[in-house]
Amino acid sequence: MKVSLTRLLAFAGRHWLRLGLVACALVLLSQKQVNFNVRLGHPDYEAVPAATPAWPAEPTEEGEPPTYLTEDHPAPAARSEGFFARFNFFGGGAADLYEELTRQPEQEVADFVTRFRHVAEAEQEKFGIPASITLATGLLYSKGGRAAAARDFNNYFGLACAGDWQGPTARVAGECVRRYETAWTSFRDFSLLLSEGRFSRLREFGPRDYRRWAAGMQELGFNANDDLARQLQQTIDRYQLFRFD
């Protein structure tokens, strides 16, 4: 026993750095799993009705939207770079999608909502996805319909060709994006994406619970946007998209 203990201590002395790194990795993985479970599956959460500021009211000065976590598990700070910040498919560079949207003419945003609200409501009826989430995501990634992928290829949700996509494709800024024959097929593909695979967990939330849908989409990696929850919630609140849920 004494010899074994001596060998163990000698081994630990030689490899202390590797052992420390392994221990840190295990701690981080366990914390992330707990955080994910709390964020997406807390049974005691109840949706809070959204406020109804006069459109287009500015976001409240409190700034950060709620994260729907317990106080013991605060939301992680958003990282500044994501997939679209690197590749700029939709013409915004590293700029915030919400800030880009607010620079668009208000009448064009209103026209987008008027044009697609009934499509979003029909998708909510069929798939249970809040119409506000569908409209807000479309507004952000299409810049109210002005982005090249939306204007030229009916891609309103920033969906790339990656994964098992077998449909038509196009090139925007040198990158492969999904191409659709009509705007409606783009909306339907978005609904199917959020109803299958890893995103299917979002169906646990109610069709009026847009805050948790937004947080869940970010947590599950929609378009690798690490600030998606805030941007979706601010878009929904600014333009009162919760009216259509």
GROMACS .gro file of C-alpha atoms in nm:
model
  245
    1MET     CA    1   0.000   0.000   0.000
    2LYS     CA    2   0.281   0.237   0.091
    3VAL     CA    3   0.458   0.165  -0.239
    4SER     CA    4   0.135   0.222  -0.436
    5LEU     CA    5   0.072   0.553  -0.261
    6THR     CA    6   0.427   0.663  -0.334
    7ARG     CA    7   0.386   0.577  -0.702
    8LEU     CA    8   0.053   0.758  -0.715
    9LEU     CA    9   0.201   1.072  -0.564
   10ALA     CA   10   0.494   1.055  -0.803
   11PHE     CA   11   0.258   1.020  -1.099
   12ALA     CA   12   0.050   1.316  -0.981
   13GLY     CA   13   0.365   1.522  -0.939
   14ARG     CA   14   0.473   1.455  -1.295
   15HIS     CA   15   0.132   1.508  -1.455
   16TRP     CA   16  -0.030   1.768  -1.228
   17LEU     CA   17  -0.101   2.007  -1.516
   18ARG     CA   18  -0.289   1.750  -1.726
   19LEU     CA   19  -0.486   1.630  -1.425
   20GLY     CA   20  -0.584   1.989  -1.343
   21LEU     CA   21  -0.702   2.057  -1.697
   22VAL     CA   22  -0.913   1.741  -1.701
   23ALA     CA   23  -1.072   1.837  -1.369
   24CYS     CA   24  -1.153   2.188  -1.493
   25ALA     CA   25  -1.309   2.049  -1.811
   26LEU     CA   26  -1.532   1.813  -1.613
   27VAL     CA   27  -1.649   2.098  -1.388
   28LEU     CA   28  -1.731   2.323  -1.686
   29LEU     CA   29  -1.923   2.047  -1.865
   30SER     CA   30  -2.129   1.969  -1.558
   31GLN     CA   31  -2.214   2.337  -1.505
   32LYS     CA   32  -2.320   2.382  -1.868
   33GLN     CA   33  -2.551   2.081  -1.848
   34VAL     CA   34  -2.716   2.217  -1.534
   35ASN     CA   35  -2.752   2.560  -1.691
   36PHE     CA   36  -2.910   2.413  -2.006
   37ASN     CA   37  -3.159   2.204  -1.808
   38VAL     CA   38  -3.264   2.501  -1.596
   39ARG     CA   39  -3.302   2.729  -1.894
   40LEU     CA   40  -3.510   2.495  -2.107
   41GLY     CA   41  -3.691   2.277  -1.860
   42HIS     CA   42  -3.772   2.453  -1.533
   43PRO     CA   43  -4.118   2.319  -1.439
   44ASP     CA   44  -4.221   2.611  -1.220
   45TYR     CA   45  -4.192   2.881  -1.482
   46GLU     CA   46  -4.506   3.064  -1.587
   47ALA     CA   47  -4.518   3.298  -1.882
   48VAL     CA   48  -4.551   3.667  -1.800
   49PRO     CA   49  -4.768   3.873  -2.035
   50ALA     CA   50  -4.566   4.122  -2.234
   51ALA     CA   51  -4.606   4.492  -2.184
   52THR     CA   52  -4.777   4.682  -2.466
   53PRO     CA   53  -4.586   5.001  -2.545
   54ALA     CA   54  -4.711   5.212  -2.835
   55TRP     CA   55  -4.542   5.094  -3.153
   56PRO     CA   56  -4.270   5.178  -3.241
   57ALA     CA   57  -4.175   5.241  -2.879
   58GLU     CA   58  -3.807   5.230  -2.792
   59PRO     CA   59  -3.679   4.944  -2.575
   60THR     CA   60  -3.694   5.006  -2.203
   61GLU     CA   61  -3.386   5.157  -2.043
   62GLU     CA   62  -3.349   4.859  -1.817
   63GLY     CA   63  -3.177   4.710  -2.120
   64GLU     CA   64  -3.115   4.338  -2.083
   65PRO     CA   65  -3.423   4.115  -2.122
   66PRO     CA   66  -3.497   3.850  -1.859
   67THR     CA   67  -3.315   3.521  -1.900
   68TYR     CA   68  -3.569   3.288  -1.735
   69LEU     CA   69  -3.309   3.125  -1.518
   70THR     CA   70  -3.308   3.090  -1.143
   71GLU     CA   71  -3.098   3.343  -0.955
   72ASP     CA   72  -2.842   3.072  -0.888
   73HIS     CA   73  -2.788   3.019  -1.261
   74PRO     CA   74  -2.755   3.357  -1.435
   75ALA     CA   75  -2.734   3.375  -1.811
   76PRO     CA   76  -2.386   3.372  -1.961
   77ALA     CA   77  -2.260   3.694  -2.113
   78ALA     CA   78  -2.319   3.712  -2.486
   79ARG     CA   79  -2.013   3.674  -2.706
   80SER     CA   80  -1.954   3.938  -2.967
   81GLU     CA   81  -1.888   3.713  -3.266
   82GLY     CA   82  -2.108   3.457  -3.432
   83PHE     CA   83  -2.139   3.281  -3.765
   84PHE     CA   84  -2.295   3.571  -3.952
   85ALA     CA   85  -2.061   3.823  -3.789
   86ARG     CA   86  -1.774   3.636  -3.955
   87PHE     CA   87  -1.921   3.571  -4.298
   88ASN     CA   88  -2.161   3.865  -4.348
   89PHE     CA   89  -2.415   3.679  -4.566
   90PHE     CA   90  -2.676   3.944  -4.515
   91GLY     CA   91  -2.476   4.262  -4.538
   92GLY     CA   92  -2.439   4.371  -4.176
   93GLY     CA   93  -2.079   4.288  -4.088
   94ALA     CA   94  -2.041   4.248  -3.716
   95ALA     CA   95  -2.326   4.490  -3.654
   96ASP     CA   96  -2.608   4.396  -3.421
   97LEU     CA   97  -2.902   4.257  -3.621
   98TYR     CA   98  -3.151   4.447  -3.406
   99GLU     CA   99  -2.963   4.774  -3.453
  100GLU     CA  100  -2.955   4.709  -3.828
  101LEU     CA  101  -3.329   4.654  -3.828
  102THR     CA  102  -3.403   4.976  -3.641
  103ARG     CA  103  -3.221   5.168  -3.915
  104GLN     CA  104  -3.470   5.047  -4.176
  105PRO     CA  105  -3.763   5.273  -4.264
  106GLU     CA  106  -4.045   5.212  -4.018
  107GLN     CA  107  -4.301   5.186  -4.296
  108GLU     CA  108  -4.106   4.901  -4.456
  109VAL     CA  109  -4.102   4.714  -4.125
  110ALA     CA  110  -4.477   4.772  -4.091
  111ASP     CA  111  -4.531   4.648  -4.447
  112PHE     CA  112  -4.331   4.332  -4.370
  113VAL     CA  113  -4.545   4.261  -4.065
  114THR     CA  114  -4.866   4.324  -4.259
  115ARG     CA  115  -4.751   4.099  -4.543
  116PHE     CA  116  -4.644   3.803  -4.330
  117ARG     CA  117  -4.851   3.819  -4.011
  118HIS     CA  118  -5.114   3.576  -4.141
  119VAL     CA  119  -4.844   3.334  -4.259
  120ALA     CA  120  -4.686   3.344  -3.913
  121GLU     CA  121  -5.025   3.293  -3.747
  122ALA     CA  122  -5.097   2.993  -3.970
  123GLU     CA  123  -4.757   2.843  -3.886
  124GLN     CA  124  -4.831   2.892  -3.516
  125GLU     CA  125  -5.161   2.709  -3.560
  126LYS     CA  126  -4.989   2.415  -3.731
  127PHE     CA  127  -4.656   2.393  -3.545
  128GLY     CA  128  -4.710   2.576  -3.214
  129ILE     CA  129  -4.431   2.828  -3.282
  130PRO     CA  130  -4.523   3.177  -3.158
  131ALA     CA  131  -4.608   3.401  -3.451
  132SER     CA  132  -4.404   3.672  -3.283
  133ILE     CA  133  -4.093   3.452  -3.292
  134THR     CA  134  -4.142   3.377  -3.662
  135LEU     CA  135  -4.197   3.742  -3.750
  136ALA     CA  136  -3.909   3.869  -3.535
  137THR     CA  137  -3.663   3.614  -3.674
  138GLY     CA  138  -3.767   3.699  -4.028
  139LEU     CA  139  -3.737   4.072  -3.964
  140LEU     CA  140  -3.391   4.040  -3.810
  141TYR     CA  141  -3.231   3.814  -4.069
  142SER     CA  142  -3.394   3.972  -4.374
  143LYS     CA  143  -3.355   4.332  -4.251
  144GLY     CA  144  -3.723   4.380  -4.307
  145GLY     CA  145  -3.699   4.217  -4.650
  146ARG     CA  146  -3.404   4.422  -4.774
  147ALA     CA  147  -3.124   4.166  -4.734
  148ALA     CA  148  -2.992   4.014  -5.056
  149ALA     CA  149  -3.077   3.657  -4.957
  150ALA     CA  150  -3.438   3.755  -4.885
  151ARG     CA  151  -3.480   3.989  -5.180
  152ASP     CA  152  -3.323   3.763  -5.443
  153PHE     CA  153  -3.373   3.410  -5.308
  154ASN     CA  154  -3.668   3.432  -5.063
  155ASN     CA  155  -3.441   3.330  -4.772
  156TYR     CA  156  -3.589   3.530  -4.484
  157PHE     CA  157  -3.429   3.346  -4.192
  158GLY     CA  158  -3.058   3.342  -4.269
  159LEU     CA  159  -3.051   2.967  -4.327
  160ALA     CA  160  -2.731   2.833  -4.480
  161CYS     CA  161  -2.686   2.519  -4.690
  162ALA     CA  162  -2.513   2.326  -4.414
  163GLY     CA  163  -2.642   2.001  -4.271
  164ASP     CA  164  -2.873   1.771  -4.465
  165TRP     CA  165  -3.025   2.042  -4.686
  166GLN     CA  166  -3.113   1.888  -5.023
  167GLY     CA  167  -3.304   2.178  -5.177
  168PRO     CA  168  -3.198   2.456  -5.415
  169THR     CA  169  -2.903   2.674  -5.316
  170ALA     CA  170  -2.758   3.012  -5.406
  171ARG     CA  171  -2.444   3.213  -5.335
  172VAL     CA  172  -2.452   3.535  -5.134
  173ALA     CA  173  -2.125   3.713  -5.058
  174GLY     CA  174  -1.945   3.396  -5.160
  175GLU     CA  175  -2.134   3.172  -4.917
  176CYS     CA  176  -2.395   2.904  -4.979
  177VAL     CA  177  -2.750   2.983  -4.865
  178ARG     CA  178  -3.081   2.806  -4.911
  179ARG     CA  179  -3.291   2.927  -5.201
  180TYR     CA  180  -3.671   2.914  -5.203
  181GLU     CA  181  -3.922   2.952  -5.483
  182THR     CA  182  -4.156   3.159  -5.268
  183ALA     CA  183  -4.151   3.346  -4.940
  184TRP     CA  184  -4.404   3.098  -4.800
  185THR     CA  185  -4.167   2.804  -4.850
  186SER     CA  186  -3.902   2.994  -4.656
  187PHE     CA  187  -4.143   3.037  -4.364
  188ARG     CA  188  -4.245   2.671  -4.379
  189ASP     CA  189  -3.881   2.557  -4.379
  190PHE     CA  190  -3.820   2.770  -4.069
  191SER     CA  191  -4.117   2.604  -3.897
  192LEU     CA  192  -3.990   2.258  -3.988
  193LEU     CA  193  -3.641   2.342  -3.862
  194LEU     CA  194  -3.774   2.448  -3.521
  195SER     CA  195  -3.993   2.137  -3.500
  196GLU     CA  196  -3.727   1.874  -3.565
  197GLY     CA  197  -3.392   1.760  -3.431
  198ARG     CA  198  -3.238   1.948  -3.144
  199PHE     CA  199  -3.485   2.236  -3.179
  200SER     CA  200  -3.784   2.006  -3.112
  201ARG     CA  201  -3.735   2.067  -2.738
  202LEU     CA  202  -3.872   2.416  -2.791
  203ARG     CA  203  -4.216   2.261  -2.837
  204GLU     CA  204  -4.224   2.219  -2.458
  205PHE     CA  205  -4.298   2.592  -2.438
  206GLY     CA  206  -4.637   2.745  -2.504
  207PRO     CA  207  -4.719   2.936  -2.824
  208ARG     CA  208  -4.741   3.261  -2.624
  209ASP     CA  209  -4.417   3.208  -2.433
  210TYR     CA  210  -4.197   3.397  -2.677
  211ARG     CA  211  -3.934   3.489  -2.417
  212ARG     CA  212  -3.846   3.127  -2.348
  213TRP     CA  213  -3.859   3.043  -2.718
  214ALA     CA  214  -3.607   3.320  -2.778
  215ALA     CA  215  -3.380   3.201  -2.497
  216GLY     CA  216  -3.411   2.841  -2.614
  217MET     CA  217  -3.325   2.924  -2.976
  218GLN     CA  218  -3.008   3.094  -2.859
  219GLU     CA  219  -2.917   2.810  -2.623
  220LEU     CA  220  -2.969   2.553  -2.898
  221GLY     CA  221  -2.751   2.747  -3.141
  222PHE     CA  222  -2.986   2.891  -3.403
  223ASN     CA  223  -2.758   3.048  -3.666
  224ALA     CA  224  -2.479   3.045  -3.402
  225ASN     CA  225  -2.604   3.383  -3.278
  226ASP     CA  226  -2.490   3.425  -2.918
  227ASP     CA  227  -2.704   3.736  -2.867
  228LEU     CA  228  -3.020   3.608  -3.034
  229ALA     CA  229  -3.249   3.607  -2.729
  230ARG     CA  230  -3.201   3.977  -2.659
  231GLN     CA  231  -3.240   4.074  -3.023
  232LEU     CA  232  -3.558   3.869  -3.068
  233GLN     CA  233  -3.717   4.000  -2.749
  234GLN     CA  234  -3.635   4.362  -2.830
  235THR     CA  235  -3.775   4.321  -3.181
  236ILE     CA  236  -4.097   4.164  -3.051
  237ASP     CA  237  -4.142   4.434  -2.788
  238ARG     CA  238  -4.054   4.727  -3.014
  239TYR     CA  239  -4.301   4.629  -3.285
  240GLN     CA  240  -4.557   4.464  -3.053
  241LEU     CA  241  -4.537   4.135  -3.240
  242PHE     CA  242  -4.682   3.955  -2.937
  243ARG     CA  243  -5.020   4.082  -3.061
  244PHE     CA  244  -5.021   3.799  -3.315
  245ASP     CA  245  -4.951   3.509  -3.075
   0.00000   0.00000   0.00000
